[in-house]
PDB file of C-alpha atoms and ligand atoms in Angstrom:
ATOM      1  CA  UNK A 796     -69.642 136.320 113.529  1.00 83.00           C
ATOM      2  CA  UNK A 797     -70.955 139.916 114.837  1.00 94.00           C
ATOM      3  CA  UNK A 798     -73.363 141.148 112.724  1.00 98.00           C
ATOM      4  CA  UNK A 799     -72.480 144.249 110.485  1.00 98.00           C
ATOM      5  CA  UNK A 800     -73.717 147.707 111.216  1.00 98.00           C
ATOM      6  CA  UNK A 801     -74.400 149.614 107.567  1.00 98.00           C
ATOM      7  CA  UNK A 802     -73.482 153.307 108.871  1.00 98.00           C
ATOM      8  CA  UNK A 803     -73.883 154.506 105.145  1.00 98.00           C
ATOM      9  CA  UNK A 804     -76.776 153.485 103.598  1.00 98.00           C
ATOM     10  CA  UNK A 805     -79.625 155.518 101.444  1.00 98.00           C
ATOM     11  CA  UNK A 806     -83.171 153.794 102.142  1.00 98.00           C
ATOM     12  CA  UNK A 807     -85.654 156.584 102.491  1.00 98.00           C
ATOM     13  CA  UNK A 808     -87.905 155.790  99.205  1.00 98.00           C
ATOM     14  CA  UNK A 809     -88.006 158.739  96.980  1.00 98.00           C
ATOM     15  CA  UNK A 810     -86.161 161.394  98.840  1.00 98.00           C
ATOM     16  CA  UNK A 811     -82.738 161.248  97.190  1.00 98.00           C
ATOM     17  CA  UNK A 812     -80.931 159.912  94.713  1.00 97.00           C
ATOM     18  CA  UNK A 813     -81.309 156.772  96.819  1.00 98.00           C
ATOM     19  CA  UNK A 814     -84.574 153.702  95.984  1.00 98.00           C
ATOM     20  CA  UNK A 815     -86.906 155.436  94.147  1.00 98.00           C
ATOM     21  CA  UNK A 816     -89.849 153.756  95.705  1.00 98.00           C
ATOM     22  CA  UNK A 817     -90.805 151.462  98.800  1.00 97.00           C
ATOM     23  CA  UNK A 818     -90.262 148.650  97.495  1.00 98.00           C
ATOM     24  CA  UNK A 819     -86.640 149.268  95.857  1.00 98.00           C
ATOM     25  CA  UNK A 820     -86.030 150.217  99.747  1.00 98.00           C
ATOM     26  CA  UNK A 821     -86.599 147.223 101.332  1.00 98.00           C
ATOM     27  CA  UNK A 822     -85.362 145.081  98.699  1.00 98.00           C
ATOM     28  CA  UNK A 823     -82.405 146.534 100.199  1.00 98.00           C
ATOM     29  CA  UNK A 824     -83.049 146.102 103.185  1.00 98.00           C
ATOM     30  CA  UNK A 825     -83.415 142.210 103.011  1.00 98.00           C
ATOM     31  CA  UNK A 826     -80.129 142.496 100.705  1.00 98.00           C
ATOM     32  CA  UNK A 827     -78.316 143.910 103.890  1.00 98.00           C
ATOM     33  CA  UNK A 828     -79.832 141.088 106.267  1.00 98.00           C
ATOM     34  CA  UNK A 829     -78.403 138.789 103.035  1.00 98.00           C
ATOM     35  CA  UNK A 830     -75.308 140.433 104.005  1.00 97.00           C
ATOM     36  CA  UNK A 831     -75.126 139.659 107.329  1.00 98.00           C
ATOM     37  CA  UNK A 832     -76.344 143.415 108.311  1.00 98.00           C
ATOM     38  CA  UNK A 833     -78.951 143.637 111.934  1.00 98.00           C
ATOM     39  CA  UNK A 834     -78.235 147.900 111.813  1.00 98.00           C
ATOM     40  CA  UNK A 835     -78.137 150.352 109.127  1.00 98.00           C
ATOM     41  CA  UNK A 836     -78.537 153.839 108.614  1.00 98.00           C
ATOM     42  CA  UNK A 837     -82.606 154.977 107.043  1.00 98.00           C
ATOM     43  CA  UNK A 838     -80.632 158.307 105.548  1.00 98.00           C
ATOM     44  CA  UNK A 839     -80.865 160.357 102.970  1.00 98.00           C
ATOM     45  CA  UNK A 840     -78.874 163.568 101.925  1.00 98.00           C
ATOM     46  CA  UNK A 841     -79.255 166.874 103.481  1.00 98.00           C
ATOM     47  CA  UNK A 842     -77.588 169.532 101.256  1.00 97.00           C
ATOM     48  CA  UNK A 843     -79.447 172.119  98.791  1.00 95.00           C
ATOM     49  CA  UNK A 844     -80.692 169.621  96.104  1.00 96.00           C
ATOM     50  CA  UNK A 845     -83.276 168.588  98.648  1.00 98.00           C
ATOM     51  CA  UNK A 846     -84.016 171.313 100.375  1.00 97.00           C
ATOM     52  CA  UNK A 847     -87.260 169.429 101.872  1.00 97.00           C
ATOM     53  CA  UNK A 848     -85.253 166.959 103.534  1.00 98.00           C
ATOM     54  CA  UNK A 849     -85.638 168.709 106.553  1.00 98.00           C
ATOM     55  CA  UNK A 850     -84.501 166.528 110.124  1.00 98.00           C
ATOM     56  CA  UNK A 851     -88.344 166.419 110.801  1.00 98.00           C
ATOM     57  CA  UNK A 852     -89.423 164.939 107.334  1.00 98.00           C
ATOM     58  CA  UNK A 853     -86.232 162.465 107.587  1.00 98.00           C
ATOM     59  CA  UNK A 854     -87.727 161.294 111.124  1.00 98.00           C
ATOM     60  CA  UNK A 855     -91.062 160.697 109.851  1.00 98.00           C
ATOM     61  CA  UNK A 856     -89.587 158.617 106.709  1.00 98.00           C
ATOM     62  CA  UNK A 857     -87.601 156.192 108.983  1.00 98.00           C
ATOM     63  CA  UNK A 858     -89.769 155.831 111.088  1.00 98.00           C
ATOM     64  CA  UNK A 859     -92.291 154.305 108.584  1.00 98.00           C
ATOM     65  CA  UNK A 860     -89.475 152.159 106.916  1.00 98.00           C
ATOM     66  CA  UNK A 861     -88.777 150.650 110.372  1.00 98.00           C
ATOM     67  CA  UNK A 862     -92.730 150.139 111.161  1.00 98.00           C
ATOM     68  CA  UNK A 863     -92.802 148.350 107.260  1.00 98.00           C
ATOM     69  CA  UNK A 864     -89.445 146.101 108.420  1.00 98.00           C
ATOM     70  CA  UNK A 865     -91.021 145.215 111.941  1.00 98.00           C
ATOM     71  CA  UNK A 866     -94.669 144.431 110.098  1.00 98.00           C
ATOM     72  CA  UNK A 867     -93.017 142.109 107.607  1.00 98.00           C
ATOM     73  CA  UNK A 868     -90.592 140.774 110.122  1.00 98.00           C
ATOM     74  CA  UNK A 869     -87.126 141.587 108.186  1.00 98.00           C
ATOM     75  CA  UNK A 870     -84.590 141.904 110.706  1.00 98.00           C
ATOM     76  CA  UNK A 871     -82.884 145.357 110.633  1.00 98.00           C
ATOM     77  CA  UNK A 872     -83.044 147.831 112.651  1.00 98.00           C
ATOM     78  CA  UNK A 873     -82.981 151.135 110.767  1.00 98.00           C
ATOM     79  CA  UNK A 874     -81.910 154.383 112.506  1.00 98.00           C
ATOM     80  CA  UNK A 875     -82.779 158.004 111.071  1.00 98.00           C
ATOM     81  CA  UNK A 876     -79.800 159.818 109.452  1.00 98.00           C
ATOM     82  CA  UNK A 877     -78.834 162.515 107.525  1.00 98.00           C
ATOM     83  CA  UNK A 878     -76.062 162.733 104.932  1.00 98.00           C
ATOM     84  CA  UNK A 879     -74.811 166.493 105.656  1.00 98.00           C
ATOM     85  CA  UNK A 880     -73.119 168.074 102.891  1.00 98.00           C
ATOM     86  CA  UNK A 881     -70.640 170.709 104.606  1.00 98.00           C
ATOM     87  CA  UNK A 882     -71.317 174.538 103.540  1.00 97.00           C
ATOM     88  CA  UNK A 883     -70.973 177.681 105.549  1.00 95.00           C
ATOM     89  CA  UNK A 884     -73.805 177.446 106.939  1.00 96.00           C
ATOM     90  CA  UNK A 885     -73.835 173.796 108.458  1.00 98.00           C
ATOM     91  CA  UNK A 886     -73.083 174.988 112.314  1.00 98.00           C
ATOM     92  CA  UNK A 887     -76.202 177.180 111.931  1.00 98.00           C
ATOM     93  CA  UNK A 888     -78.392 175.017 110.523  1.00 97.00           C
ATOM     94  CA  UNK A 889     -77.109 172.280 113.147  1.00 98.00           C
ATOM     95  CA  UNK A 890     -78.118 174.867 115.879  1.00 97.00           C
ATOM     96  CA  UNK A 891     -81.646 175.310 114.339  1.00 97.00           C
ATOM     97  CA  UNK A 892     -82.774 171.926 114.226  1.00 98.00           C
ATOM     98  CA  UNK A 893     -82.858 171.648 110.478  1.00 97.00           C
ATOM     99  CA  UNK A 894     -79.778 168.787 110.464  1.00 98.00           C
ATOM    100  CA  UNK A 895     -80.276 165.297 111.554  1.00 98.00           C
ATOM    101  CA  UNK A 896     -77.106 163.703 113.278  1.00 98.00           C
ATOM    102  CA  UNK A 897     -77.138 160.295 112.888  1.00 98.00           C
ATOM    103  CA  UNK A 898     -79.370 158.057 114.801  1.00 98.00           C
ATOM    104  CA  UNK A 899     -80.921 161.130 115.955  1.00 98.00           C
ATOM    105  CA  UNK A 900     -78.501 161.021 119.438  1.00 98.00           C
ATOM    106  CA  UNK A 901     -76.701 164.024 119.043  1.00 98.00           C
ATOM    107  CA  UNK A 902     -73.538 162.782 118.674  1.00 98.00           C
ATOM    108  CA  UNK A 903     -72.249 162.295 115.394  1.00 98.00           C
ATOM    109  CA  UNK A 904     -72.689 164.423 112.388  1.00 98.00           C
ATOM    110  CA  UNK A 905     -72.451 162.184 109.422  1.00 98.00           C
ATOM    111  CA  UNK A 906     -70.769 164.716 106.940  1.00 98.00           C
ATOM    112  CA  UNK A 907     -69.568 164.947 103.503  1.00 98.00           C
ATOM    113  CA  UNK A 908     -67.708 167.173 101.306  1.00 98.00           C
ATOM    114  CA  UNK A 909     -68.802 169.966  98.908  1.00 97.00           C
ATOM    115  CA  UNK A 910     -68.505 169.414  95.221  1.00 94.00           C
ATOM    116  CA  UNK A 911     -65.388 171.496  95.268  1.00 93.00           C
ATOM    117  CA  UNK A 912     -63.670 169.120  96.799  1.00 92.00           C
ATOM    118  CA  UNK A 913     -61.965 168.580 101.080  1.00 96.00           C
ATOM    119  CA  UNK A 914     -62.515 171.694 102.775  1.00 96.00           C
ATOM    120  CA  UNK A 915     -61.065 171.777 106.744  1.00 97.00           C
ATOM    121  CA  UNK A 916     -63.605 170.244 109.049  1.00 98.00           C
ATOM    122  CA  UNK A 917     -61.663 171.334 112.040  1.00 98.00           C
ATOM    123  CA  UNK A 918     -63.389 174.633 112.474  1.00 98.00           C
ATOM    124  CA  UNK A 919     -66.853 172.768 112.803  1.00 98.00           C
ATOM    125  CA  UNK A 920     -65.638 170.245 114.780  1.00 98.00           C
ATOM    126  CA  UNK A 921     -64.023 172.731 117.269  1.00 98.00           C
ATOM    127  CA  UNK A 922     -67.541 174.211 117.605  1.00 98.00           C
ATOM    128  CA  UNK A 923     -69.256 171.527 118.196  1.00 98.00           C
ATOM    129  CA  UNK A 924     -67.348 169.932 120.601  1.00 97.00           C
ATOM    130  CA  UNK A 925     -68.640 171.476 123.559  1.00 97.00           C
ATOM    131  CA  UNK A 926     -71.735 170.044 122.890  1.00 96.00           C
ATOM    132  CA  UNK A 927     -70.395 166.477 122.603  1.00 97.00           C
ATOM    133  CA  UNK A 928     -70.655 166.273 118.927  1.00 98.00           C
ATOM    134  CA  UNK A 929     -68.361 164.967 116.778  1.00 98.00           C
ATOM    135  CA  UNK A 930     -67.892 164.521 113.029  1.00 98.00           C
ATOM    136  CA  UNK A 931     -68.021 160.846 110.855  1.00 98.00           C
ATOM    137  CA  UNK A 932     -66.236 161.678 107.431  1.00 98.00           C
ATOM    138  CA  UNK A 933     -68.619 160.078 105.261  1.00 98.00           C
ATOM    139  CA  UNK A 934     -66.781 158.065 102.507  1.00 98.00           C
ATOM    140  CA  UNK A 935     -63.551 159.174 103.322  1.00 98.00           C
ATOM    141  CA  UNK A 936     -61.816 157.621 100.375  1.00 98.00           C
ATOM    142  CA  UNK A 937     -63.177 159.315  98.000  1.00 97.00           C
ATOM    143  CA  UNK A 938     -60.562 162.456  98.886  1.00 97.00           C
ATOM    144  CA  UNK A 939     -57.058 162.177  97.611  1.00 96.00           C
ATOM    145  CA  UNK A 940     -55.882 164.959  99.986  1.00 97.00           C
ATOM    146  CA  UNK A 941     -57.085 163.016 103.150  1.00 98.00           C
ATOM    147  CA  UNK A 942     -56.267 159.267 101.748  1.00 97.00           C
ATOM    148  CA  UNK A 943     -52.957 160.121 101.485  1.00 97.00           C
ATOM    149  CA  UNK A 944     -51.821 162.611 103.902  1.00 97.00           C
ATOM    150  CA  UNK A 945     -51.331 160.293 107.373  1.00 97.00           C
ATOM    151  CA  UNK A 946     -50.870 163.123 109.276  1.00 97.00           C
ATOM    152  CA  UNK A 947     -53.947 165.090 107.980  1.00 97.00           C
ATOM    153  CA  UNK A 948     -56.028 162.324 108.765  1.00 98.00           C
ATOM    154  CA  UNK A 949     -54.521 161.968 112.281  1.00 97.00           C
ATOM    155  CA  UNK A 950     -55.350 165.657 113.170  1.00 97.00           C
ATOM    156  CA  UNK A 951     -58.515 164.995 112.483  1.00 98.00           C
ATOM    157  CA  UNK A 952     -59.074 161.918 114.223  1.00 98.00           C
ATOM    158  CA  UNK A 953     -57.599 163.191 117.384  1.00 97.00           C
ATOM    159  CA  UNK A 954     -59.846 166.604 116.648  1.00 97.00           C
ATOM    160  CA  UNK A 955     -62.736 163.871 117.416  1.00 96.00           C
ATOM    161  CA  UNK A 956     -63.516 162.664 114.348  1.00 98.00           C
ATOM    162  CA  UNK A 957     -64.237 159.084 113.101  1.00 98.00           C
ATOM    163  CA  UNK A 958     -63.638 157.920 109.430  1.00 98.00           C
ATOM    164  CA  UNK A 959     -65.916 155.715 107.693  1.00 98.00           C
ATOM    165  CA  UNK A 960     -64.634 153.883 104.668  1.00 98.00           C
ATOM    166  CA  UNK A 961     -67.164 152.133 101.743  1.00 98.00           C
ATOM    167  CA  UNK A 962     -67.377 148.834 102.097  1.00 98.00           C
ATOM    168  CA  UNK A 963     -67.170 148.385  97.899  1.00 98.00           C
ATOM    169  CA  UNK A 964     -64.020 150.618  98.119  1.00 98.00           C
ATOM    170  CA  UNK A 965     -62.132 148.188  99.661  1.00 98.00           C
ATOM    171  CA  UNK A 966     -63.387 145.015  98.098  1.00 98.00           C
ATOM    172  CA  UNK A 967     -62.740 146.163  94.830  1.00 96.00           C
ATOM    173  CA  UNK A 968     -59.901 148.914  94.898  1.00 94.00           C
ATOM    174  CA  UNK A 969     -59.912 150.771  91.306  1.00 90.00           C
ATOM    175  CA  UNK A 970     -56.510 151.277  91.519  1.00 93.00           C
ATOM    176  CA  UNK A 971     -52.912 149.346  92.856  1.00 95.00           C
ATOM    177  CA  UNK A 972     -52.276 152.839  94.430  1.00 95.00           C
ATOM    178  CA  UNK A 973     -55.592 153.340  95.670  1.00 97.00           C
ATOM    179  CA  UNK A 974     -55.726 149.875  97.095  1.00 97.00           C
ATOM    180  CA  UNK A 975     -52.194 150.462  99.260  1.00 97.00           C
ATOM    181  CA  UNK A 976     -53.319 153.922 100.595  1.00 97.00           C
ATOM    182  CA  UNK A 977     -56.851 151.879 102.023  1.00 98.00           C
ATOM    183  CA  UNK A 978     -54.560 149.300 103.215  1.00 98.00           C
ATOM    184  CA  UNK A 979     -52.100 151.730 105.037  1.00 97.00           C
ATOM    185  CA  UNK A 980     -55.076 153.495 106.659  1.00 98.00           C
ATOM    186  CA  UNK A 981     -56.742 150.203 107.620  1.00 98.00           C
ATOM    187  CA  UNK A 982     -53.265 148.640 108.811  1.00 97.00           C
ATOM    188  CA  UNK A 983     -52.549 152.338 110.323  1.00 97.00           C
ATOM    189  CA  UNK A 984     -55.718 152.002 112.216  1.00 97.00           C
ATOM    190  CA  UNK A 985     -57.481 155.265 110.357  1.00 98.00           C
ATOM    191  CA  UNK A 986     -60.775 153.774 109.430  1.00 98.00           C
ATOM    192  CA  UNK A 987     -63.413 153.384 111.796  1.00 98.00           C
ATOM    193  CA  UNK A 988     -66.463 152.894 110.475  1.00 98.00           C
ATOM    194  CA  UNK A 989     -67.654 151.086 107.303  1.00 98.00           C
ATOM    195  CA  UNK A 990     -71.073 151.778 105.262  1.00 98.00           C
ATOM    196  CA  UNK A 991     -72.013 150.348 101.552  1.00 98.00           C
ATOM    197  CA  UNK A 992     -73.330 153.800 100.735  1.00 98.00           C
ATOM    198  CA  UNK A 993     -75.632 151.797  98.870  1.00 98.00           C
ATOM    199  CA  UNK A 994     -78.316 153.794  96.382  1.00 98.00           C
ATOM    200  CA  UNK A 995     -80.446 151.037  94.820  1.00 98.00           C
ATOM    201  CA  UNK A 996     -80.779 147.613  94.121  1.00 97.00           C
ATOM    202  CA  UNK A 997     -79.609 147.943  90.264  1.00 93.00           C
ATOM    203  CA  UNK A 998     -76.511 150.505  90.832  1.00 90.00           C
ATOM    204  CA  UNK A 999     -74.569 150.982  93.994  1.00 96.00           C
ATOM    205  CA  UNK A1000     -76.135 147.651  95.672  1.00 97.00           C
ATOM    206  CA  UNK A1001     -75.950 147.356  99.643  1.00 98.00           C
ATOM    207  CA  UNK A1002     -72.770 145.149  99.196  1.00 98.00           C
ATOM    208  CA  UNK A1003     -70.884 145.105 102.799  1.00 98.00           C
ATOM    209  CA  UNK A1004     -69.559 141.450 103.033  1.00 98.00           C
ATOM    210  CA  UNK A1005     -66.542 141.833 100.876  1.00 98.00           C
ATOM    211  CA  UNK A1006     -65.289 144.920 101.782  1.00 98.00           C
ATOM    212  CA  UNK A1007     -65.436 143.212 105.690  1.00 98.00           C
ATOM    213  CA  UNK A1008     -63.253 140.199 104.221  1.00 98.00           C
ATOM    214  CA  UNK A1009     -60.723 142.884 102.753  1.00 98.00           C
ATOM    215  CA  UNK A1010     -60.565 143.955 106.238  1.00 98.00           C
ATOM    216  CA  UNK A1011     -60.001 141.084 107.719  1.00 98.00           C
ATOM    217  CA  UNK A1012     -57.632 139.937 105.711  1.00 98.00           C
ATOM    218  CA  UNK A1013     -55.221 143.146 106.172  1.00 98.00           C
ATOM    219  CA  UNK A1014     -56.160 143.840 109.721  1.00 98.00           C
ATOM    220  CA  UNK A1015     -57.287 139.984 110.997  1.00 98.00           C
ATOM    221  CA  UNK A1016     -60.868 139.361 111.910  1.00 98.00           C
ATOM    222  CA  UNK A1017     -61.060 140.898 115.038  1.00 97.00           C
ATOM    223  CA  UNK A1018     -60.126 144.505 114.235  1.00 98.00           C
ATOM    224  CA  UNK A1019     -62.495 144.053 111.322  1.00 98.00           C
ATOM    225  CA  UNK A1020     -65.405 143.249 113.474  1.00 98.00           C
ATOM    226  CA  UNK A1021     -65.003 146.197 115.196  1.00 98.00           C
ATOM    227  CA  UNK A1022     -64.685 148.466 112.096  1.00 98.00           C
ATOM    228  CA  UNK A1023     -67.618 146.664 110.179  1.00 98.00           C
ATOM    229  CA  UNK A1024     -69.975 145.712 113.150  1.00 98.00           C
ATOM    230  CA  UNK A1025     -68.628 146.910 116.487  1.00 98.00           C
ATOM    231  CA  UNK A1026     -68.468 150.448 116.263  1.00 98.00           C
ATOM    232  CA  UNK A1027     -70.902 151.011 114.042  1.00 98.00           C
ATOM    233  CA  UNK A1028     -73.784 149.783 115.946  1.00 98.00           C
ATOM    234  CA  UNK A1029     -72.721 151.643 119.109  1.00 98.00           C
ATOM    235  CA  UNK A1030     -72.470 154.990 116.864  1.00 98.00           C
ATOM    236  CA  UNK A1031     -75.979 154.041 115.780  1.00 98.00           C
ATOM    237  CA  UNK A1032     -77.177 153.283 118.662  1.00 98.00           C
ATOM    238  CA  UNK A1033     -75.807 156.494 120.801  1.00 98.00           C
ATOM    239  CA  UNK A1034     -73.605 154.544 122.749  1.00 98.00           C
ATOM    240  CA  UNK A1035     -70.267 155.504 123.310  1.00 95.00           C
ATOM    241  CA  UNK A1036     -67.799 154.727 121.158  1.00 95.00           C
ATOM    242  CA  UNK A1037     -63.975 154.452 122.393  1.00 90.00           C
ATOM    243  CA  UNK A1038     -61.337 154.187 118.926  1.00 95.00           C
ATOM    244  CA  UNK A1039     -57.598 153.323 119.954  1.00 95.00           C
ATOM    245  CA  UNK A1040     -55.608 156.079 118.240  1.00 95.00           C
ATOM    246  CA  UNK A1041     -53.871 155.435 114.950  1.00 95.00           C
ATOM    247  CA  UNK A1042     -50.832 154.120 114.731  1.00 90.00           C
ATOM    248  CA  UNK A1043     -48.953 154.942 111.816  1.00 78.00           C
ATOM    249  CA  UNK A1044     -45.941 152.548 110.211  1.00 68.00           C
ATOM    250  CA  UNK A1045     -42.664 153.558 110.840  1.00 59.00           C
ATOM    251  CA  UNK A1046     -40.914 154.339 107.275  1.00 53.00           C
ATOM    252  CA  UNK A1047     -38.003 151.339 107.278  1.00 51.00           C
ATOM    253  CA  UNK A1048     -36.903 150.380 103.831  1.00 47.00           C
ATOM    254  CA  UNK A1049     -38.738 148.575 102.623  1.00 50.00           C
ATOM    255  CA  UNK A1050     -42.033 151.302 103.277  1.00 52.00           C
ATOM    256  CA  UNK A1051     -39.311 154.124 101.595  1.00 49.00           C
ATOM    257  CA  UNK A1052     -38.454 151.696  98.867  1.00 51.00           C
ATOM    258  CA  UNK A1053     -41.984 150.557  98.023  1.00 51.00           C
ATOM    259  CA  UNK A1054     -44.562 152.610  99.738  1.00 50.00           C
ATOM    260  CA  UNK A1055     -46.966 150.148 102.001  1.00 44.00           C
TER     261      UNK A1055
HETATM  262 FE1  FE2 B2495     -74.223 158.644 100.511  1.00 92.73          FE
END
């Protein structure tokens, strides 16, 4: 078994909405190692409810959650994040240092969606690719429009972007409907990445073990290994990170007559 990489996970004590104090964070942390996690995102959200989370005061945050881990010897490696909610202004406050990308590598903006709902992240990623950084749709099930529209969700994948699915998401699906449009994705080969987006140790718990069994059990093990450990360590990491493209189902008749 390859261990899981977290590529979602809020553990900066008392910065978010995330664990309110040190010790809430790394009860999570030794919940992910419980897990079967070595890797996970120290991240907390950058948008304008916390306007102090600045990349510099996210740095300095993980970097004292990773000297607490190695001190009392809990294996995980933590890497500095930010969760970037997308505005107008995101390519300009990428260009002046204020947005962390995750890992700090310059690669991958970890980036959500505005309040109001999926807004096209083509024209940022367009911009940013000539500097060789590309987008991670940060719990991408959580949008109708993109869950559900194959060929939306190709566009952007072959605009450079990765998709990262919640591990609780697909464990326990709300919803028969919901629960066929993960498994078409994950069958499809449309989800990349997987992160607990995990909050606390009372609400939204670090769970990433069943959502990798879901995986496995539509995709087989191997595919899930590279979704749930795989790529997300080399994303973490700043290694490169090579996705096959998707390959959507044909539509025979049974797909037309029942829709998976
Ligand atoms: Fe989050």
């Amino acid at each position: 078994m390859i261990p899981f990489a977290d590529t979602h996970v809020h553990l900066l004590a008392g910065l978010d909405d995330g664990p309110p104090t040190s010790d809430v964070a790394l009860a999570m942390c030794r919940m992910l190692v419980t897990e079967g996690a070595r890797h996970a995102t120290a991240l907390a959200h950058q948008n304008h409810s916390y306007p102090a989370n600045t990349a510099d005061h996210l740095r300095s945050a993980a970097a004292a959650l990773a000297a607490t881990l190695s001190e009392k010897k809990i294996p995980l490696s933590v890497y500095p994040t930010g969760e970037i909610m997308l505005s107008a202004n995101t390519l300009a406050e990428w260009r002046s240092g204020t947005l962390l990308s995750v890992g700090d590598h310059k690669q991958w903006l970890l980036v959500e969606m505005p309040h109001s709902g999926l807004i096209n992240v083509l024209p940022l990623v367009e911009a940013l690719k000539p500097e060789g950084v590309g987008c991670i749709i940060a719990h991408a099930e959580r949008y109708p429009e993109l869950l559900d529209d194959l060929a939306l969700t190709q566009k952007w994948i072959e605009a450079g972007c990765l998709i990262q699915v919640t591990a609780r998401a697909l464990a326990e699906p709300w919803e028969p409907g919901f629960e066929l449009a993960l498994k078409r994705w994950a069958k499809g080969g449309f989800i990349h990445l997987m992160g607990s987006d995990g909050h606390g140790i009372d609400r939204r718990r670090p769970v990433l073990a069943g959502g990798f069994g879901r995986l496995a059990k539509w995709v087989g093990r191997s595919h899930a290994e590279q979704i749930a450990g795989v790529w997300g360590a080399a994303v973490l990491q700043g290694k490169s990170v090579n996705v096959p493209p998707p390959r959507p189902a044909g539509r025979n008749w049974f797909t037309r007559l029942f829709g998976s």
